[in-house]
Short mmCIF file of C-alpha atoms in Angstrom, two decimals:
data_model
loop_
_atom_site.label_atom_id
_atom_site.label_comp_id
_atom_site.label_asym_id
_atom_site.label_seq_id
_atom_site.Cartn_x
_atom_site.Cartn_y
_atom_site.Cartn_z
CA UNK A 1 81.28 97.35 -5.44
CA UNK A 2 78.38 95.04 -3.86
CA UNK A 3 76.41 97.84 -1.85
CA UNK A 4 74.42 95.88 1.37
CA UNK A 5 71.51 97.48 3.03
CA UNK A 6 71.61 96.09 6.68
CA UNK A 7 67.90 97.27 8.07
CA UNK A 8 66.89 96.54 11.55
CA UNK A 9 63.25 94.18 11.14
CA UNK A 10 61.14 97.00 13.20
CA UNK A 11 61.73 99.01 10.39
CA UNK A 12 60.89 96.85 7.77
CA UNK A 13 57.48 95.72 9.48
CA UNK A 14 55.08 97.27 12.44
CA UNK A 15 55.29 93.77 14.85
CA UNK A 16 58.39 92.45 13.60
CA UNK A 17 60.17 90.72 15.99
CA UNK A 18 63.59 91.58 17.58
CA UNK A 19 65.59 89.17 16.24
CA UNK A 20 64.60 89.69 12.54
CA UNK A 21 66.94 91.34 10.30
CA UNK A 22 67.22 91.72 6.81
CA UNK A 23 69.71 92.82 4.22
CA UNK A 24 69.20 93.40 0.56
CA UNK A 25 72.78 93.48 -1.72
CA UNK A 26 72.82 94.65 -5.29
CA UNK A 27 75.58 92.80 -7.21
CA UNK A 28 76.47 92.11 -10.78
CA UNK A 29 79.82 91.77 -13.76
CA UNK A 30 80.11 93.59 -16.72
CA UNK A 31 81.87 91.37 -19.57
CA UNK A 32 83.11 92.76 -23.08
CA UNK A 33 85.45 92.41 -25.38
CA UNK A 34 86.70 92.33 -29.21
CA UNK A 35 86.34 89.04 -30.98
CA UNK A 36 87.59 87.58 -34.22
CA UNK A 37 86.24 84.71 -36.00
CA UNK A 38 87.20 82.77 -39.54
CA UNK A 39 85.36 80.60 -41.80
CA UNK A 40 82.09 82.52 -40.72
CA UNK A 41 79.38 81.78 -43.97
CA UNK A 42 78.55 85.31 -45.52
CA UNK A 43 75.84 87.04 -47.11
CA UNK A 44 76.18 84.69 -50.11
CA UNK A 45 77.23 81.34 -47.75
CA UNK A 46 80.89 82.03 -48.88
CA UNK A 47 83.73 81.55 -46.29
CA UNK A 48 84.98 85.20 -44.57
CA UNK A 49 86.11 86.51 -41.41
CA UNK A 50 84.06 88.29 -38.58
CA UNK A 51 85.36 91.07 -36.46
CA UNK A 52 82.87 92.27 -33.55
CA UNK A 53 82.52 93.41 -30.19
CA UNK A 54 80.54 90.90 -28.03
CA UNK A 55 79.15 90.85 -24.27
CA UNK A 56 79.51 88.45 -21.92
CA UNK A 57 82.53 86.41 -23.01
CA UNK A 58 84.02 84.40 -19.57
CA UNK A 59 81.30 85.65 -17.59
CA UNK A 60 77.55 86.43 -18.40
CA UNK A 61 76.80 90.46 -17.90
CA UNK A 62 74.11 90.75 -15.34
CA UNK A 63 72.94 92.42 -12.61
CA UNK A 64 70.92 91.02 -9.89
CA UNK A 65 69.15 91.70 -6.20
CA UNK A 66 69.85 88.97 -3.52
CA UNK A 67 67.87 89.07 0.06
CA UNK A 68 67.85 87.47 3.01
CA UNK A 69 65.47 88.13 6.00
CA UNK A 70 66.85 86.46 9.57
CA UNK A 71 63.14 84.49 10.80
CA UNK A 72 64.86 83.05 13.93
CA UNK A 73 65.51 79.52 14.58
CA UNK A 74 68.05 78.91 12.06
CA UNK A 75 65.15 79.83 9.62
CA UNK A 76 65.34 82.33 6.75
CA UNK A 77 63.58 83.85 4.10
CA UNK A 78 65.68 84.25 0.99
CA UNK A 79 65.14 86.10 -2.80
CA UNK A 80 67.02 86.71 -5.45
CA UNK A 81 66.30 88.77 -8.90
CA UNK A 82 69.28 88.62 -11.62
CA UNK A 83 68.87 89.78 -15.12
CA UNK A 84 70.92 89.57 -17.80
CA UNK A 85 72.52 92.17 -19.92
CA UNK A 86 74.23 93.12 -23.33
CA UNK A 87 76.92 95.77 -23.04
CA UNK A 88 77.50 96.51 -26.79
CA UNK A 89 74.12 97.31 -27.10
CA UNK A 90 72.43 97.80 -23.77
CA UNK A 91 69.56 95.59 -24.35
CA UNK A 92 68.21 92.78 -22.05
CA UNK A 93 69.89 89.38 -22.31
CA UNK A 94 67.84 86.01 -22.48
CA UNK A 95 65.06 87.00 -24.82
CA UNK A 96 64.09 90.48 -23.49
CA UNK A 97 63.25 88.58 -19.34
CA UNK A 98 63.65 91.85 -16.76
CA UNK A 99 64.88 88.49 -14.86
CA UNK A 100 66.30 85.63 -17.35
CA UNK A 101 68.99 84.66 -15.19
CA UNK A 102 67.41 83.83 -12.37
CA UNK A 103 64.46 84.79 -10.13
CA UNK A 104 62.76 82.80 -7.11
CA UNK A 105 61.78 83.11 -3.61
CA UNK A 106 62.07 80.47 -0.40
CA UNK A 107 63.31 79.43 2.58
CA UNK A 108 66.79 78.53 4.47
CA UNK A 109 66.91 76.40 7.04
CA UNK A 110 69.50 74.06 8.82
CA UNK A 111 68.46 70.97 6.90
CA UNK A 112 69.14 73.43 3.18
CA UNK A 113 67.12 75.51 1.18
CA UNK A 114 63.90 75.57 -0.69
CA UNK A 115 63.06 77.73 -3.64
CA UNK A 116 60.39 78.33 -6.12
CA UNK A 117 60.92 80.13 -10.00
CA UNK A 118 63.02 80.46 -12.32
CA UNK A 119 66.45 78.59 -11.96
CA UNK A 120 69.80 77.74 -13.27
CA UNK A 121 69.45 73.91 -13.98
CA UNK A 122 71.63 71.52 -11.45
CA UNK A 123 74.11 70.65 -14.19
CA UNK A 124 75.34 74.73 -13.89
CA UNK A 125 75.22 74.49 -9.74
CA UNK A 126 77.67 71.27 -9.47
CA UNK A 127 79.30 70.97 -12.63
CA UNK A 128 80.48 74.57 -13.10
CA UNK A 129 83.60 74.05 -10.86
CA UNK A 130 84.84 71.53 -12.49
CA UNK A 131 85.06 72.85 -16.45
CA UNK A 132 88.21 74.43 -16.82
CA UNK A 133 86.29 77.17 -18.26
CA UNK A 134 83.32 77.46 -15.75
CA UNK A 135 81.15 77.31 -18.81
CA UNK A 136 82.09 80.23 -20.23
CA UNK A 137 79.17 81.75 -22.83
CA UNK A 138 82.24 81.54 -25.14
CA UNK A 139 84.85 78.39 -25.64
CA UNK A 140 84.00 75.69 -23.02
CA UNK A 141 81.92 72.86 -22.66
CA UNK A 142 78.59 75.45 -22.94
CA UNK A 143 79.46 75.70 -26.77
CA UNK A 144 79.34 71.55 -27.03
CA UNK A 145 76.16 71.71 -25.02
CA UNK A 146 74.28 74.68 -23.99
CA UNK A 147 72.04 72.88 -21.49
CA UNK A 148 74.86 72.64 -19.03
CA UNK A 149 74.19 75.74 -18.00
CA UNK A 150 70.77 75.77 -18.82
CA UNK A 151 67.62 77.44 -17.28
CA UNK A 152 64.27 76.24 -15.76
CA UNK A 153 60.89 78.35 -15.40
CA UNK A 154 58.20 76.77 -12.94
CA UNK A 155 60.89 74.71 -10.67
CA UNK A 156 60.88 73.68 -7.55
CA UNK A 157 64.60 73.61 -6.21
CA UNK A 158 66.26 71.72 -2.93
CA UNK A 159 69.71 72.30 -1.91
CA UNK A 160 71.12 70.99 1.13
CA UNK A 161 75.03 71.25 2.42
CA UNK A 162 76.47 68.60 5.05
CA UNK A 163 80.15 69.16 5.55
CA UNK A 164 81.87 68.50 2.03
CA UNK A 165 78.79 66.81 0.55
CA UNK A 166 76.04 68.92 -1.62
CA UNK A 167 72.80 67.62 -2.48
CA UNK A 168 70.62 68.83 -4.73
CA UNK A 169 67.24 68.21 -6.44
CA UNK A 170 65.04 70.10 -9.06
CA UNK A 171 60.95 69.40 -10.25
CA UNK A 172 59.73 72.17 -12.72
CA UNK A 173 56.06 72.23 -14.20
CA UNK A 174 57.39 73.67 -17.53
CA UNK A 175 60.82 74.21 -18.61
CA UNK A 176 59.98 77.47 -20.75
CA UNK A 177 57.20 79.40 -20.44
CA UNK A 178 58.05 81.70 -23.52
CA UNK A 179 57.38 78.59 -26.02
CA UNK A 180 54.21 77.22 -26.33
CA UNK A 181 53.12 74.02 -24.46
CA UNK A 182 56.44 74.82 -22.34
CA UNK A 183 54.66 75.65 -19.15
CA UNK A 184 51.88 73.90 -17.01
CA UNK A 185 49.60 72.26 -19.94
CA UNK A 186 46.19 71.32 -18.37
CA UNK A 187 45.40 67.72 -18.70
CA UNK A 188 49.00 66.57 -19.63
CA UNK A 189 51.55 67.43 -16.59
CA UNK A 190 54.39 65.60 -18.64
CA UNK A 191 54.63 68.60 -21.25
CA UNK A 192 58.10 70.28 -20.81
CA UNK A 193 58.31 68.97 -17.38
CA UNK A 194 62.02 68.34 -15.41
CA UNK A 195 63.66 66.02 -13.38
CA UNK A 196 67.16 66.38 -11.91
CA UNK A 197 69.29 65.15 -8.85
CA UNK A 198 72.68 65.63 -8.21
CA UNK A 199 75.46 65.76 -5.62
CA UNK A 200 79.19 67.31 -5.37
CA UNK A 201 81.84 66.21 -2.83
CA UNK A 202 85.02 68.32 -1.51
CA UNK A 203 87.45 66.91 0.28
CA UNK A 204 89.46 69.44 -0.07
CA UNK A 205 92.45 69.10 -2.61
CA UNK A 206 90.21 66.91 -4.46
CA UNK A 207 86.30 67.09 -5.85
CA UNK A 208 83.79 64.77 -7.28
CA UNK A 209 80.57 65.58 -8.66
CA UNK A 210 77.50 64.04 -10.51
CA UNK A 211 74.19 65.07 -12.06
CA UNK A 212 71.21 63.35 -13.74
CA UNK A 213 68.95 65.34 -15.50
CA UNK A 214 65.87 64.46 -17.48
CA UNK A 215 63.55 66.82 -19.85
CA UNK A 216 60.14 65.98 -21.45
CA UNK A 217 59.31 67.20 -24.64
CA UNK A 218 56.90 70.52 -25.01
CA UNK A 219 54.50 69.21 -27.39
CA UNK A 220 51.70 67.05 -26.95
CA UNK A 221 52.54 64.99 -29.38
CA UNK A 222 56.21 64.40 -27.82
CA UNK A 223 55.74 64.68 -24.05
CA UNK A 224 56.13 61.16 -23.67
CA UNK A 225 59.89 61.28 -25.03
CA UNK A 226 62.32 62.13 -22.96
CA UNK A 227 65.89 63.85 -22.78
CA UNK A 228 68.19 62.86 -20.49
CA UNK A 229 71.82 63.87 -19.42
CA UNK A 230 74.71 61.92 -17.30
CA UNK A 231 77.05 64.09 -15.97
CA UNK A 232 80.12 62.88 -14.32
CA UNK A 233 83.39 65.25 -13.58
CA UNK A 234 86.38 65.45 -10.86
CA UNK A 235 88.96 68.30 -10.45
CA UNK A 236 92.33 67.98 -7.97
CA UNK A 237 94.58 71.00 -7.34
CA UNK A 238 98.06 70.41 -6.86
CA UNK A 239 99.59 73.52 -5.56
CA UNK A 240 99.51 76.05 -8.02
CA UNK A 241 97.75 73.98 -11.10
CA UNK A 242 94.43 72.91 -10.75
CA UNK A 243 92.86 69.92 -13.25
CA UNK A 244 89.80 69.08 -14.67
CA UNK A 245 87.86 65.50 -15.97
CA UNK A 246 84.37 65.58 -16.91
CA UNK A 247 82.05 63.49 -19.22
CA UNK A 248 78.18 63.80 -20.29
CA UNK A 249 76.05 61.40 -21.99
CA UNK A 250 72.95 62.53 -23.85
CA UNK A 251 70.79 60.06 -25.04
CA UNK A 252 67.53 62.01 -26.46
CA UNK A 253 64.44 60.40 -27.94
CA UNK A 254 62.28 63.76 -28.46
CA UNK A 255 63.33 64.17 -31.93
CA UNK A 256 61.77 61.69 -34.51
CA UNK A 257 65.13 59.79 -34.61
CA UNK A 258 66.98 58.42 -31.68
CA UNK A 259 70.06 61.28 -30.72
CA UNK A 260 73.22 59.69 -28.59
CA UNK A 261 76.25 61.73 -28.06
CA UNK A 262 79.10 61.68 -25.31
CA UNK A 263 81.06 64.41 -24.54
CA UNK A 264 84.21 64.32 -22.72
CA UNK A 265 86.36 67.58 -21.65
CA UNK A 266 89.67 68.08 -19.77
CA UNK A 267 92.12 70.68 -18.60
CA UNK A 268 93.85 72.56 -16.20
CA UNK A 269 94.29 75.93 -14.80
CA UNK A 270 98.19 77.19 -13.78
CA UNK A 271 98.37 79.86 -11.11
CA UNK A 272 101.48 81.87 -11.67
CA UNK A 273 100.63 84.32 -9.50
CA UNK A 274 98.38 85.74 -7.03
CA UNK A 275 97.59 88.29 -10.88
CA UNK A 276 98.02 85.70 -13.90
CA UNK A 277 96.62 82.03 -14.37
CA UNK A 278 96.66 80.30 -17.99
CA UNK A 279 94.18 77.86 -18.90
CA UNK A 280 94.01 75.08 -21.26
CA UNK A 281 91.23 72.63 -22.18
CA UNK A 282 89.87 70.43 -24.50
CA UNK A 283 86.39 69.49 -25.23
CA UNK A 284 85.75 66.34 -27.90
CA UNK A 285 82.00 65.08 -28.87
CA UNK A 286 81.27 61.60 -29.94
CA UNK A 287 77.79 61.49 -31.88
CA UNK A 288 76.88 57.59 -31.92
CA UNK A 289 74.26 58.45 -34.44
CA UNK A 290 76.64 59.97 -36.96
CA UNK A 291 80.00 60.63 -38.10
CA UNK A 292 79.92 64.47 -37.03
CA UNK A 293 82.55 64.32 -33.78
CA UNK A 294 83.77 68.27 -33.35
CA UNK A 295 86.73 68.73 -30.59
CA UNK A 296 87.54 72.11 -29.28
CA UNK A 297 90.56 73.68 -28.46
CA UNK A 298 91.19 76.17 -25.64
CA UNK A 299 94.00 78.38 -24.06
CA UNK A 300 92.68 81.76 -21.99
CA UNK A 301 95.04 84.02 -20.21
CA UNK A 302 93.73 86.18 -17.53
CA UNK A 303 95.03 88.91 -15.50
CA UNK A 304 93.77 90.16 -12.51
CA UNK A 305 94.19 93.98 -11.97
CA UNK A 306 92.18 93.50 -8.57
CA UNK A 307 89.45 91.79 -6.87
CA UNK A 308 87.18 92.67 -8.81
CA UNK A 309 88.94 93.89 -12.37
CA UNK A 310 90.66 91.29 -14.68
CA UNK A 311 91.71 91.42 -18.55
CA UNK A 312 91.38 88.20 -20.57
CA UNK A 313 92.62 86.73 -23.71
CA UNK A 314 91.35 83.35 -24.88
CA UNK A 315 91.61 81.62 -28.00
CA UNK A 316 89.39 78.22 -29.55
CA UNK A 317 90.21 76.52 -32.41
CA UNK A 318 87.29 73.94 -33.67
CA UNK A 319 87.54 70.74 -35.87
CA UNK A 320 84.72 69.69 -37.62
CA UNK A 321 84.96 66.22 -38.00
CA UNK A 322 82.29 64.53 -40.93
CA UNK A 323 80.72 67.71 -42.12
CA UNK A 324 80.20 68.64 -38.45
CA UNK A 325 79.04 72.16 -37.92
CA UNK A 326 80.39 73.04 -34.34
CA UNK A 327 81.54 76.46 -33.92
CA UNK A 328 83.78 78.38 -31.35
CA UNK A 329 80.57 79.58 -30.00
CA UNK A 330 78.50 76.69 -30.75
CA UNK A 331 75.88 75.50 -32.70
CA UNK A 332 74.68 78.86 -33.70
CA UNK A 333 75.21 78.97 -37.94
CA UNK A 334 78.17 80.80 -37.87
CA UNK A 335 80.62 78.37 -39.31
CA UNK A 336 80.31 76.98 -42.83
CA UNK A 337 79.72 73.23 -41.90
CA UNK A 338 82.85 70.86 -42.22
CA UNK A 339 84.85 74.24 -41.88
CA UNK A 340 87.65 74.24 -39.15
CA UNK A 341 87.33 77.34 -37.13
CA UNK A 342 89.59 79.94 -35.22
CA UNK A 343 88.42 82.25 -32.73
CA UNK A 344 89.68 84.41 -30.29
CA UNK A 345 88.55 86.80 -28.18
CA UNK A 346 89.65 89.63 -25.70
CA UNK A 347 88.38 91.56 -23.51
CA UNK A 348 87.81 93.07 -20.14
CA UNK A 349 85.55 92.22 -17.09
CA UNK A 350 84.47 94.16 -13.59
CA UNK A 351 82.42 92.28 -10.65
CA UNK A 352 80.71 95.12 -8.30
#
């Protein structure tokens, strides 16, 4: 349950005005569940199978701060602090960060918002809606490409709303500033620096959405090179079903070879009920620089016990096309390369 301290602004400050008010809200989801995975490389890099409990499955555990202070004017002061979690074994998400989700500080006004520190990347803001998945940490487009719902330390961030059109820029100084020569080198401001602009559109039964993104590389020796990501994607609901169409280019030069990949995803969501949806997608990559082309298969089943309660069960099954090594999770070494892979996964999540 999301627990909102409302506290008139002459108690937060001796001066304050009348009209400022401020409200703090502690929020967060706890996501876990039993998974099972084949052709996982053992011990002695022999196929076997993989049976584990695993956090954050549909939906990322966390728990987070968000604040808002009224300034007047249509002006306010906003922060937010949201950490991530790890239910089977309590520990901090994202490397150990008290805040590795998210954490900045800034300003609302009429015209949108600034904010400074650590954000999610734009590709997670306008292109989340619009996987049939909603880049799930587990089976969507996030296992093709985890930058989609990447992260940015040092960054600038302006989002402005005008009736069904969302704009959106991001600058950061340094992408990372766990890594070394990932944040604010002195003499070379290129180093690990971030570009990105992007927009999304509702009109309603139908959405459009778009995001360029570009990343410099973290060395000195590579910050000239450059990463950069097209995103493209529309969704339409038609009463009860709702569909999906997106498509990414990456065309990355950071590496000493040239990388060029398109991914392309699509799927839809049916709404049986008010309880149960079923979801099916399918996500295909297209590496121009080799013959590895994985394609993912997805079907997830969720049922919603209330608001904020809902059991899942969803299901991937991964080709690995020319000695690809994709698996249902990603890129992470836990399928034996050229392997097909099954996974599945189920499990139970609670918003408060």
């Amino acid at each position: 349950m999301k627990r909102s301290l409302a506290i008139a602004g002459a108690l937060l400050a001796t001066g304050a005005t009348a009209h400022a008010q401020s409200s703090v809200t502690l929020y967060g989801v706890a996501d876990a569940g039993i998974e099972y995975l084949n052709h996982v490389p053992n011990a002695a890099k022999q196929s076997s199978s993989l049976v584990r409990m695993t956090s954050g499955n549909i939906a990322g555990s966390r728990w987070g701060l968000r604040g808002v202070e009224d300034l007047g004017g249509g002006l306010k002061g906003v922060f937010l602090l949201e950490g991530g979690m790890v239910l089977d074994s309590g520990m901090a998400a994202q490397g150990g960060r008290l805040f590795g989700r998210r954490a900045y500080v800034g300003l609302d006004t009429p015209y949108g918002q600034v904010t400074m520190g650590r954000h999610h990347n734009l590709t997670f803001d306008l292109i989340i809606g619009f996987d049939p998945m909603y880049f799930a940490p587990k089976y969507s487009s996030y296992s093709h490409d985890t930058w989609l719902a990447g992260r940015t330390d040092n960054a600038v961030k302006y989002t402005g709303k005008f009736g069904g059109l969302t704009a959106s820029a991001l600058y950061s100084f340094g992408v990372d500033s766990t890594i070394a020569n990932g944040s604010e080198v002195p003499g070379n401001s290129r180093v690990g620096r971030e570009m990105s602009a992007g927009f999304s559109y509702d009109m309603g039964k139908f959405r459009v959405a778009g995001v360029f993104d570009q990343l410099n590389g973290t060395s000195a020796a590579t910050a000239g090179r450059t990463e950069r990501r097209y995103v493209a994607s529309a969704a339409a609901d038609f009463g009860p079903v709702s569909a999906y169409l997106g498509y990414r280019r990456l065309v990355s030069q950071i590496l000493t070879s040239m990388t060029r990949t398109d991914l392309f995803w699509t799927g839809a969501t049916y709404n049986f009920n008010q309880a149960f949806a079923l979801t099916g997608a399918v996500y295909k990559t297209n590496d121009r620089t080799s013959a590895k082309d994985p394609m993912s298969l997805v079907m997830s089943a969720d049922y919603r016990f209330s608001k904020r309660t809902d059991a899942y069960l969803t299901a991937s099954y991964t080709l690995n096309k020319g000695g690809s090594a994709l698996g249902a999770n990603g890129y992470d070494g836990s399928v034996i390369a050229g392997a097909n892979q099954f996974g599945a996964v189920i499990g139970l999540r609670h918003n408060f």
